PDB file of C-alpha atoms and ligand atoms in Angstrom:
ATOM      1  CA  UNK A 278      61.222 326.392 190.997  1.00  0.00           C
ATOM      2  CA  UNK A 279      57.752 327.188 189.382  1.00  0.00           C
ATOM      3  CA  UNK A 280      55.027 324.959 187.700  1.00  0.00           C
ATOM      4  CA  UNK A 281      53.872 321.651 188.078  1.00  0.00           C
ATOM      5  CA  UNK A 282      55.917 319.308 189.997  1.00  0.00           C
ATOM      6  CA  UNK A 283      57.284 316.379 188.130  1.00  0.00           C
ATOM      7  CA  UNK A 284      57.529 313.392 190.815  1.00  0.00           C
ATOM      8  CA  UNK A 285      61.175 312.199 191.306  1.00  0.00           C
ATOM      9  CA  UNK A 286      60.494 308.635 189.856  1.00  0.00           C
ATOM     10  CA  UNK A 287      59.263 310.360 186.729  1.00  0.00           C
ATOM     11  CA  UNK A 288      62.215 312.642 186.934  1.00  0.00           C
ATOM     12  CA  UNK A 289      64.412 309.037 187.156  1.00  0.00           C
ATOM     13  CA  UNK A 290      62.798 307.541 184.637  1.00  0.00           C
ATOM     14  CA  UNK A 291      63.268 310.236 181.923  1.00  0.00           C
ATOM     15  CA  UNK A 292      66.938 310.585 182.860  1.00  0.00           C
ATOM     16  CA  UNK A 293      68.180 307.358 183.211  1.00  0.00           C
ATOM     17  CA  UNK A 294      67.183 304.965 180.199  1.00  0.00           C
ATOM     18  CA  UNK A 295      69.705 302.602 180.751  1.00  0.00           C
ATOM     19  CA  UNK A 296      73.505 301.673 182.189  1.00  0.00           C
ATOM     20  CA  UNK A 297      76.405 302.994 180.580  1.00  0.00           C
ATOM     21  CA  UNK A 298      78.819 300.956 179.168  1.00  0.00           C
ATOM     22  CA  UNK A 299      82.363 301.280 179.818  1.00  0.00           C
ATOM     23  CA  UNK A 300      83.727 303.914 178.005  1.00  0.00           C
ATOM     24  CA  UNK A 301      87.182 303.929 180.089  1.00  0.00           C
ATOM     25  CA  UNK A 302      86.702 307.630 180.369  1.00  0.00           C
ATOM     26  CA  UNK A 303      87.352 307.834 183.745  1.00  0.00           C
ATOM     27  CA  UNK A 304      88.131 304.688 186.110  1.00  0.00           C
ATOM     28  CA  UNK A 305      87.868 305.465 190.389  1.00  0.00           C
ATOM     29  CA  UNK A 306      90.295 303.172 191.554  1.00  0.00           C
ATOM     30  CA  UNK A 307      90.277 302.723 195.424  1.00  0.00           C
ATOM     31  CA  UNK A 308      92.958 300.334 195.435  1.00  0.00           C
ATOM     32  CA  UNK A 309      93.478 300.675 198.799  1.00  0.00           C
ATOM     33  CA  UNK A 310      89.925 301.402 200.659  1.00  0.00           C
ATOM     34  CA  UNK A 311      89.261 298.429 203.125  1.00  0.00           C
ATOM     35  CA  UNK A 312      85.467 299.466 204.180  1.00  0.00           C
ATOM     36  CA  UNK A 313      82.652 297.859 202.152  1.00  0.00           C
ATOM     37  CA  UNK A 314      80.387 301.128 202.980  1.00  0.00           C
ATOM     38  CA  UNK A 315      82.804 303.550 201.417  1.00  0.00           C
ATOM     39  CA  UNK A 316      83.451 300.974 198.529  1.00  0.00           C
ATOM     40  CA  UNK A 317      79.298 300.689 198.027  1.00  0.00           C
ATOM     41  CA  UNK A 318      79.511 304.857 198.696  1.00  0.00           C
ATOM     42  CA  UNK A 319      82.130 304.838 195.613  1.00  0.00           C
ATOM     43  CA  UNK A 320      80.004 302.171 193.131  1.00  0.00           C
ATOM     44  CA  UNK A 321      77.272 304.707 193.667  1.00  0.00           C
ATOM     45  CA  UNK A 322      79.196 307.616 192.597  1.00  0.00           C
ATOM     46  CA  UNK A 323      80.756 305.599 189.516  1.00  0.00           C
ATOM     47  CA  UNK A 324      76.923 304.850 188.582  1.00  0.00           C
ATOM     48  CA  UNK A 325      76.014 308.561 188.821  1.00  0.00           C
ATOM     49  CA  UNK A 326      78.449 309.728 186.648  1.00  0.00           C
ATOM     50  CA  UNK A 327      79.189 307.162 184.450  1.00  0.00           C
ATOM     51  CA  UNK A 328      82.557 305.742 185.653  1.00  0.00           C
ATOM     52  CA  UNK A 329      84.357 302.669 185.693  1.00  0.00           C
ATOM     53  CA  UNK A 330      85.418 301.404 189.378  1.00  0.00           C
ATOM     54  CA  UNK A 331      88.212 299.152 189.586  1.00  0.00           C
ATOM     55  CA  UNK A 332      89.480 297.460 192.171  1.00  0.00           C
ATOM     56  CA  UNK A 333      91.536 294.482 193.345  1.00  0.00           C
ATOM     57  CA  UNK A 334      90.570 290.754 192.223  1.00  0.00           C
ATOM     58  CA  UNK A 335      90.291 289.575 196.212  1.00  0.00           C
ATOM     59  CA  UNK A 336      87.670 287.966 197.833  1.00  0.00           C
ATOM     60  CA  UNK A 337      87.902 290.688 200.245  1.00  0.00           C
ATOM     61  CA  UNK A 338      86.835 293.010 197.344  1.00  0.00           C
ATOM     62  CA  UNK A 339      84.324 291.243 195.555  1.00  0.00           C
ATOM     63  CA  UNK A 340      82.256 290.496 199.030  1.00  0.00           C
ATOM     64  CA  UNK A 341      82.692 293.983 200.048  1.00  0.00           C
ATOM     65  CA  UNK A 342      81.092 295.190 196.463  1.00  0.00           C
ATOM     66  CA  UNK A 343      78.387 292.352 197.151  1.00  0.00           C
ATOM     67  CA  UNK A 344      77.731 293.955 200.812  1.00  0.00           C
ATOM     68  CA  UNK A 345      78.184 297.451 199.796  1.00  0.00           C
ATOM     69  CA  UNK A 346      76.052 297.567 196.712  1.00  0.00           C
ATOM     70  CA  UNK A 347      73.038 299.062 197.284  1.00  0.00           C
ATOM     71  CA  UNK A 348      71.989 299.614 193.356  1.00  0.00           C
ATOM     72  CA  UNK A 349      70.797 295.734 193.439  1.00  0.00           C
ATOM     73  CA  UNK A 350      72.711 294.187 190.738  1.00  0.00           C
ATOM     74  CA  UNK A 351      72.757 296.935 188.549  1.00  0.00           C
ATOM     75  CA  UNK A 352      76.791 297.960 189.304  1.00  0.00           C
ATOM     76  CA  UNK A 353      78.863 300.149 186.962  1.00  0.00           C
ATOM     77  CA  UNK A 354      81.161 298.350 184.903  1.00  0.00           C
ATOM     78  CA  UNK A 355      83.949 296.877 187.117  1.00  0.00           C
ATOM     79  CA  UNK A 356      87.627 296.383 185.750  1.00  0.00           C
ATOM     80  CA  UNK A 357      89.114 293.964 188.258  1.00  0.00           C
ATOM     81  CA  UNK A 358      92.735 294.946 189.002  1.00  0.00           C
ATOM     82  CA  UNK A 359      95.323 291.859 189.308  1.00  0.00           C
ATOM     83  CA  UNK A 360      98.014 290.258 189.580  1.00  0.00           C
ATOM     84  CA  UNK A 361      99.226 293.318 191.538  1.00  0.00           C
ATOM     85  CA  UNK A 362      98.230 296.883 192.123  1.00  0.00           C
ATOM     86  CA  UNK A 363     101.554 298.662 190.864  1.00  0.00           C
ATOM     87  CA  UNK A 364     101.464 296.538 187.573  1.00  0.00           C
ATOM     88  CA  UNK A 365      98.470 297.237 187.040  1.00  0.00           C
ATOM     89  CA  UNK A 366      98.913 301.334 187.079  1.00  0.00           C
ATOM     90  CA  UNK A 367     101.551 300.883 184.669  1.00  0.00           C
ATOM     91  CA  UNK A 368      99.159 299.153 182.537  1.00  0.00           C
ATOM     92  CA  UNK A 369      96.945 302.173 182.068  1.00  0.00           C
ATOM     93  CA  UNK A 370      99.942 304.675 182.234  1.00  0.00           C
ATOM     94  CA  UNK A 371     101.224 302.371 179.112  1.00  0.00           C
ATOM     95  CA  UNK A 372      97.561 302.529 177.389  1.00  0.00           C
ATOM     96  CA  UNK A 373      97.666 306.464 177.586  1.00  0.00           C
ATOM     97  CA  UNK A 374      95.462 306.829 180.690  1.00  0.00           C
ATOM     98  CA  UNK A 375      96.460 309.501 182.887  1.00  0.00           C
ATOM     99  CA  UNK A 376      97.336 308.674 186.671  1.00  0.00           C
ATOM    100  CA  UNK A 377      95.339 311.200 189.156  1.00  0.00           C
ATOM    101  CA  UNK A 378      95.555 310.869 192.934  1.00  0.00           C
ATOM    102  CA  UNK A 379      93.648 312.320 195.358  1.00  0.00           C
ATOM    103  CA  UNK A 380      95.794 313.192 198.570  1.00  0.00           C
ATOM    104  CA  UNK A 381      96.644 315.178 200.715  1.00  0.00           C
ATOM    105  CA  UNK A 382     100.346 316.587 199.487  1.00  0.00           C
ATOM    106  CA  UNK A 383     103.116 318.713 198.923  1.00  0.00           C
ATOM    107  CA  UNK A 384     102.399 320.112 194.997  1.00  0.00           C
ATOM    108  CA  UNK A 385      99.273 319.000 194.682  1.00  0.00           C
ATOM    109  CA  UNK A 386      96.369 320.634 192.563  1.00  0.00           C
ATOM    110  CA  UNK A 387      93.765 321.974 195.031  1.00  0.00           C
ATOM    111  CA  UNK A 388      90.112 321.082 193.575  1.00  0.00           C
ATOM    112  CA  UNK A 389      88.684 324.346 192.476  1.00  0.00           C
ATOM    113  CA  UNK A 390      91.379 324.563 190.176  1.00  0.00           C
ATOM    114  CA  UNK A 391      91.030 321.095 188.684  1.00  0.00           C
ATOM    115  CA  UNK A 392      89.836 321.109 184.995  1.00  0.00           C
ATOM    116  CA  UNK A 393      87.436 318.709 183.576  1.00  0.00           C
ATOM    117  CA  UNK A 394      89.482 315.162 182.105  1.00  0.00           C
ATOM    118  CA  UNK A 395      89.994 315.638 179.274  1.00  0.00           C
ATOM    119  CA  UNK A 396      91.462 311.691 178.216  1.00  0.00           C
ATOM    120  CA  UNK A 397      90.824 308.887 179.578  1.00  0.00           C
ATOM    121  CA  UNK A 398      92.092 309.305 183.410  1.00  0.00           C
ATOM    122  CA  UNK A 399      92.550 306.516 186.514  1.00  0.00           C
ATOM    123  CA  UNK A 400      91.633 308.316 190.352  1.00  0.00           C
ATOM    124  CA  UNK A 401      93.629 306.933 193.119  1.00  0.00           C
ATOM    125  CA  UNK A 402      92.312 306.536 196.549  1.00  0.00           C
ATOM    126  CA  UNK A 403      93.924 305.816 199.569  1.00  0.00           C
ATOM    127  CA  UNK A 404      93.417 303.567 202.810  1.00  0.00           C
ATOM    128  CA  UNK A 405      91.254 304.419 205.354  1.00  0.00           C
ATOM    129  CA  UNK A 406      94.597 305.365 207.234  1.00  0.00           C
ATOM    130  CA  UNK A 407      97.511 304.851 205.297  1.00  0.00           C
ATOM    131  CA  UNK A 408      96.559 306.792 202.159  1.00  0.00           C
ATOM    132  CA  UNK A 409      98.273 306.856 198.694  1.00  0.00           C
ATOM    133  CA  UNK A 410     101.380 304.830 199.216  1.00  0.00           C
ATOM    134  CA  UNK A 411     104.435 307.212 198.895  1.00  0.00           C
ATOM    135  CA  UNK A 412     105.864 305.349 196.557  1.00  0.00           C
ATOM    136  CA  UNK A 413     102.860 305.457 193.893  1.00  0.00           C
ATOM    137  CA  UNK A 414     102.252 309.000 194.821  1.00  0.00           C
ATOM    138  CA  UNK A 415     105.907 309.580 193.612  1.00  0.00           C
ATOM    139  CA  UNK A 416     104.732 308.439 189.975  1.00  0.00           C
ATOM    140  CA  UNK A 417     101.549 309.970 189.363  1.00  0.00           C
ATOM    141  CA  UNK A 418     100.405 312.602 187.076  1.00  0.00           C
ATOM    142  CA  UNK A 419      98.647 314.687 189.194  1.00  0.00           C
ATOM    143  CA  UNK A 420      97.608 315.162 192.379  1.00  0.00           C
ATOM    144  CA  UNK A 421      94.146 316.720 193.613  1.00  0.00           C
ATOM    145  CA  UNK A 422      93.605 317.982 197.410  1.00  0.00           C
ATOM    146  CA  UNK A 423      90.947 318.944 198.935  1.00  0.00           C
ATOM    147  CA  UNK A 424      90.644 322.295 200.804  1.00  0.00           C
ATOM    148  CA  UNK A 425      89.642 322.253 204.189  1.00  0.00           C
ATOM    149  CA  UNK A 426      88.898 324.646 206.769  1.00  0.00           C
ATOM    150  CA  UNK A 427      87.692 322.353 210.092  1.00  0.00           C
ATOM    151  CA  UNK A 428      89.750 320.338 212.653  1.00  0.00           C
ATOM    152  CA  UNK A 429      89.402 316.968 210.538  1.00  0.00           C
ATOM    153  CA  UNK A 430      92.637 316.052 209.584  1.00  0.00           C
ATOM    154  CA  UNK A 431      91.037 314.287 206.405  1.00  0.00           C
ATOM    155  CA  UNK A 432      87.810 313.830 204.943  1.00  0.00           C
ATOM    156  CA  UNK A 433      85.856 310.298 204.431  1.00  0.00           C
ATOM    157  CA  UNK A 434      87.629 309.068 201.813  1.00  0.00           C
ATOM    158  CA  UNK A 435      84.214 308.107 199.586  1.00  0.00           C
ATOM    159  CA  UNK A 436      83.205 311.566 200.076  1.00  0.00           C
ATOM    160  CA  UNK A 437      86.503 313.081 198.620  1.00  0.00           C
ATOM    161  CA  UNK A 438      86.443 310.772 195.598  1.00  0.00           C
ATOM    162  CA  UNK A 439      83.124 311.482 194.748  1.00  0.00           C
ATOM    163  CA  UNK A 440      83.879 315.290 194.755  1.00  0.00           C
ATOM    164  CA  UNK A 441      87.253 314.878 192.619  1.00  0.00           C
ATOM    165  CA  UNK A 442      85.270 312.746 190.471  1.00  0.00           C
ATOM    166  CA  UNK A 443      82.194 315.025 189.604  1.00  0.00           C
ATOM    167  CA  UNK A 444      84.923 317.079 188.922  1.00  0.00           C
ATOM    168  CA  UNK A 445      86.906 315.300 186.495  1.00  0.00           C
ATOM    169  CA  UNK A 446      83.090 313.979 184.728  1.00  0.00           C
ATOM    170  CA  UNK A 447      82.840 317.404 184.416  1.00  0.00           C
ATOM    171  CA  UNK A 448      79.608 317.515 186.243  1.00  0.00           C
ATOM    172  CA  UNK A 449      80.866 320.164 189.006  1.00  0.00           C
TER     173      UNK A 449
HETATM  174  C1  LIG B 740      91.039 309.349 205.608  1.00  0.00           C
HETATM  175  S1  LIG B 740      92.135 309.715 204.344  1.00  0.00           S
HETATM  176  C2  LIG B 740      93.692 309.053 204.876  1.00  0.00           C
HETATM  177  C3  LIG B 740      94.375 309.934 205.800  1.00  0.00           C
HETATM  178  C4  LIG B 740      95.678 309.327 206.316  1.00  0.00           C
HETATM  179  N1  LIG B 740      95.620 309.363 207.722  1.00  0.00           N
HETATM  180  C5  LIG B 740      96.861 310.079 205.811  1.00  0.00           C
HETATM  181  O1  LIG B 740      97.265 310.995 206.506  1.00  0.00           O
HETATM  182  O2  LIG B 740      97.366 309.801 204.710  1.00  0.00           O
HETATM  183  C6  LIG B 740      91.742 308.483 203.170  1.00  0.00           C
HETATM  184  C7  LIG B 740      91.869 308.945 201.766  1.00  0.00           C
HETATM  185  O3  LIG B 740      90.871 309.908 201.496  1.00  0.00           O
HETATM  186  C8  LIG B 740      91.328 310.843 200.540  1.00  0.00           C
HETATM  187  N2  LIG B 740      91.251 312.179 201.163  1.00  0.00           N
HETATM  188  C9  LIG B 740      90.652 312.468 202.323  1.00  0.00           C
HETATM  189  N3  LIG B 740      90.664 313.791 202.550  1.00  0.00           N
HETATM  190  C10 LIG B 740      91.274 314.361 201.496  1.00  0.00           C
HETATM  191  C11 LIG B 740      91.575 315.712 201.137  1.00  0.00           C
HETATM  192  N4  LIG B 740      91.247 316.756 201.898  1.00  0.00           N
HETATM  193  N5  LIG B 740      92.200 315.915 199.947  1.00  0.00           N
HETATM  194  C12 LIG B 740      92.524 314.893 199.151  1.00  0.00           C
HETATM  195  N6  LIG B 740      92.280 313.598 199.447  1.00  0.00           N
HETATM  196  C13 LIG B 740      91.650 313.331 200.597  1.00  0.00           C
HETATM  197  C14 LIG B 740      92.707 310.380 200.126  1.00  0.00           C
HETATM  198  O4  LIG B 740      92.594 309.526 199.012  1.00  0.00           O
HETATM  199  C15 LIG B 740      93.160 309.589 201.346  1.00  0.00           C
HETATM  200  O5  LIG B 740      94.131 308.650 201.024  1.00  0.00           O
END
């Protein structure tokens, strides 16, 4: 980098001149993440990129977005998911939105060779520890792994959205 430095809130400023609506582009769907840090981690991401988030209509949801949101009140749009999960995948697979999961399994696309979305797509993410039920997985469009090289049997699962996701904004 040469020149004069710009200071980051300038760089913000110019960048950012307001919230996206939704756009139903692309929705992150952690249907089944329990912890309100990776759920704020995931808000985050959708307000980076201009995603949706959905998740369930709980009380367990809706406090953990209250604990985990760190943009203070300014949240992505949210399209609350209800009355159950499964009915409510084959409510976007019926409106033409394409199913995407991220996990780790048998067939699945590995991440550099993911392409841009190009329609309006739903990302899956899994529990902490039980992942993409089978069951779903089964029915999906695609699947997306990660590579990895370490001991970690998985990564955080707010981390691997977020990568699948820049992906699919076609930001990475
Ligand atoms: C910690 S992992 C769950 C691991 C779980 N013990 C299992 O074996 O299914 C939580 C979620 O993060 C995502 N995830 C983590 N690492 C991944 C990887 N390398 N590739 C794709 N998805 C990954 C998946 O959505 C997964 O359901």
């Amino acid at each position: 980098m040469s020149g004069a430095q710009t200071k980051p809130a300038e760089l913000r400023s110019r960048r950012r001149r307001g919230r996206h609506s939704c756009w139903d582009h692309l929705i992150i769907a952690p249907l089944w993440v329990a912890y309100d840090a990776n759920l704020g981690t995931l808000l985050r991401t959708c307000d980076a990129i201009g995603a949706c988030l959905a998740v369930p209509r709980t009380r367990h949801y809706q406090d953990a977005l209250r604990v985990g949101d760190t943009l203070r009140g300014r949240r992505p749009c949210i399209h609350w998911v209800a009355p159950t999960k499964e009915g409510w995948i084959d409510e976007q697979r019926s409106a033409g939105r394409r199913i995407v999961a991220v996990e780790l399994a048998e067939g699945a696309t590995s991440l550099p060779r993911l392409t841009p979305a190009r329609g309006s797509t739903v990302l899956l993410l899994g529990h902490e520890h039980q992942g993409v039920p089978d069951e779903v997985l089964a029915d999906v469009d695609e699947c997306v792994e990660i590579p990895m090289v370490g001991w970690g049997a998985s990564l955080n699962v707010a981390v691997a959205g977020s990568l699948v996701a820049y992906r699919l904004a076609g930001l990475s």
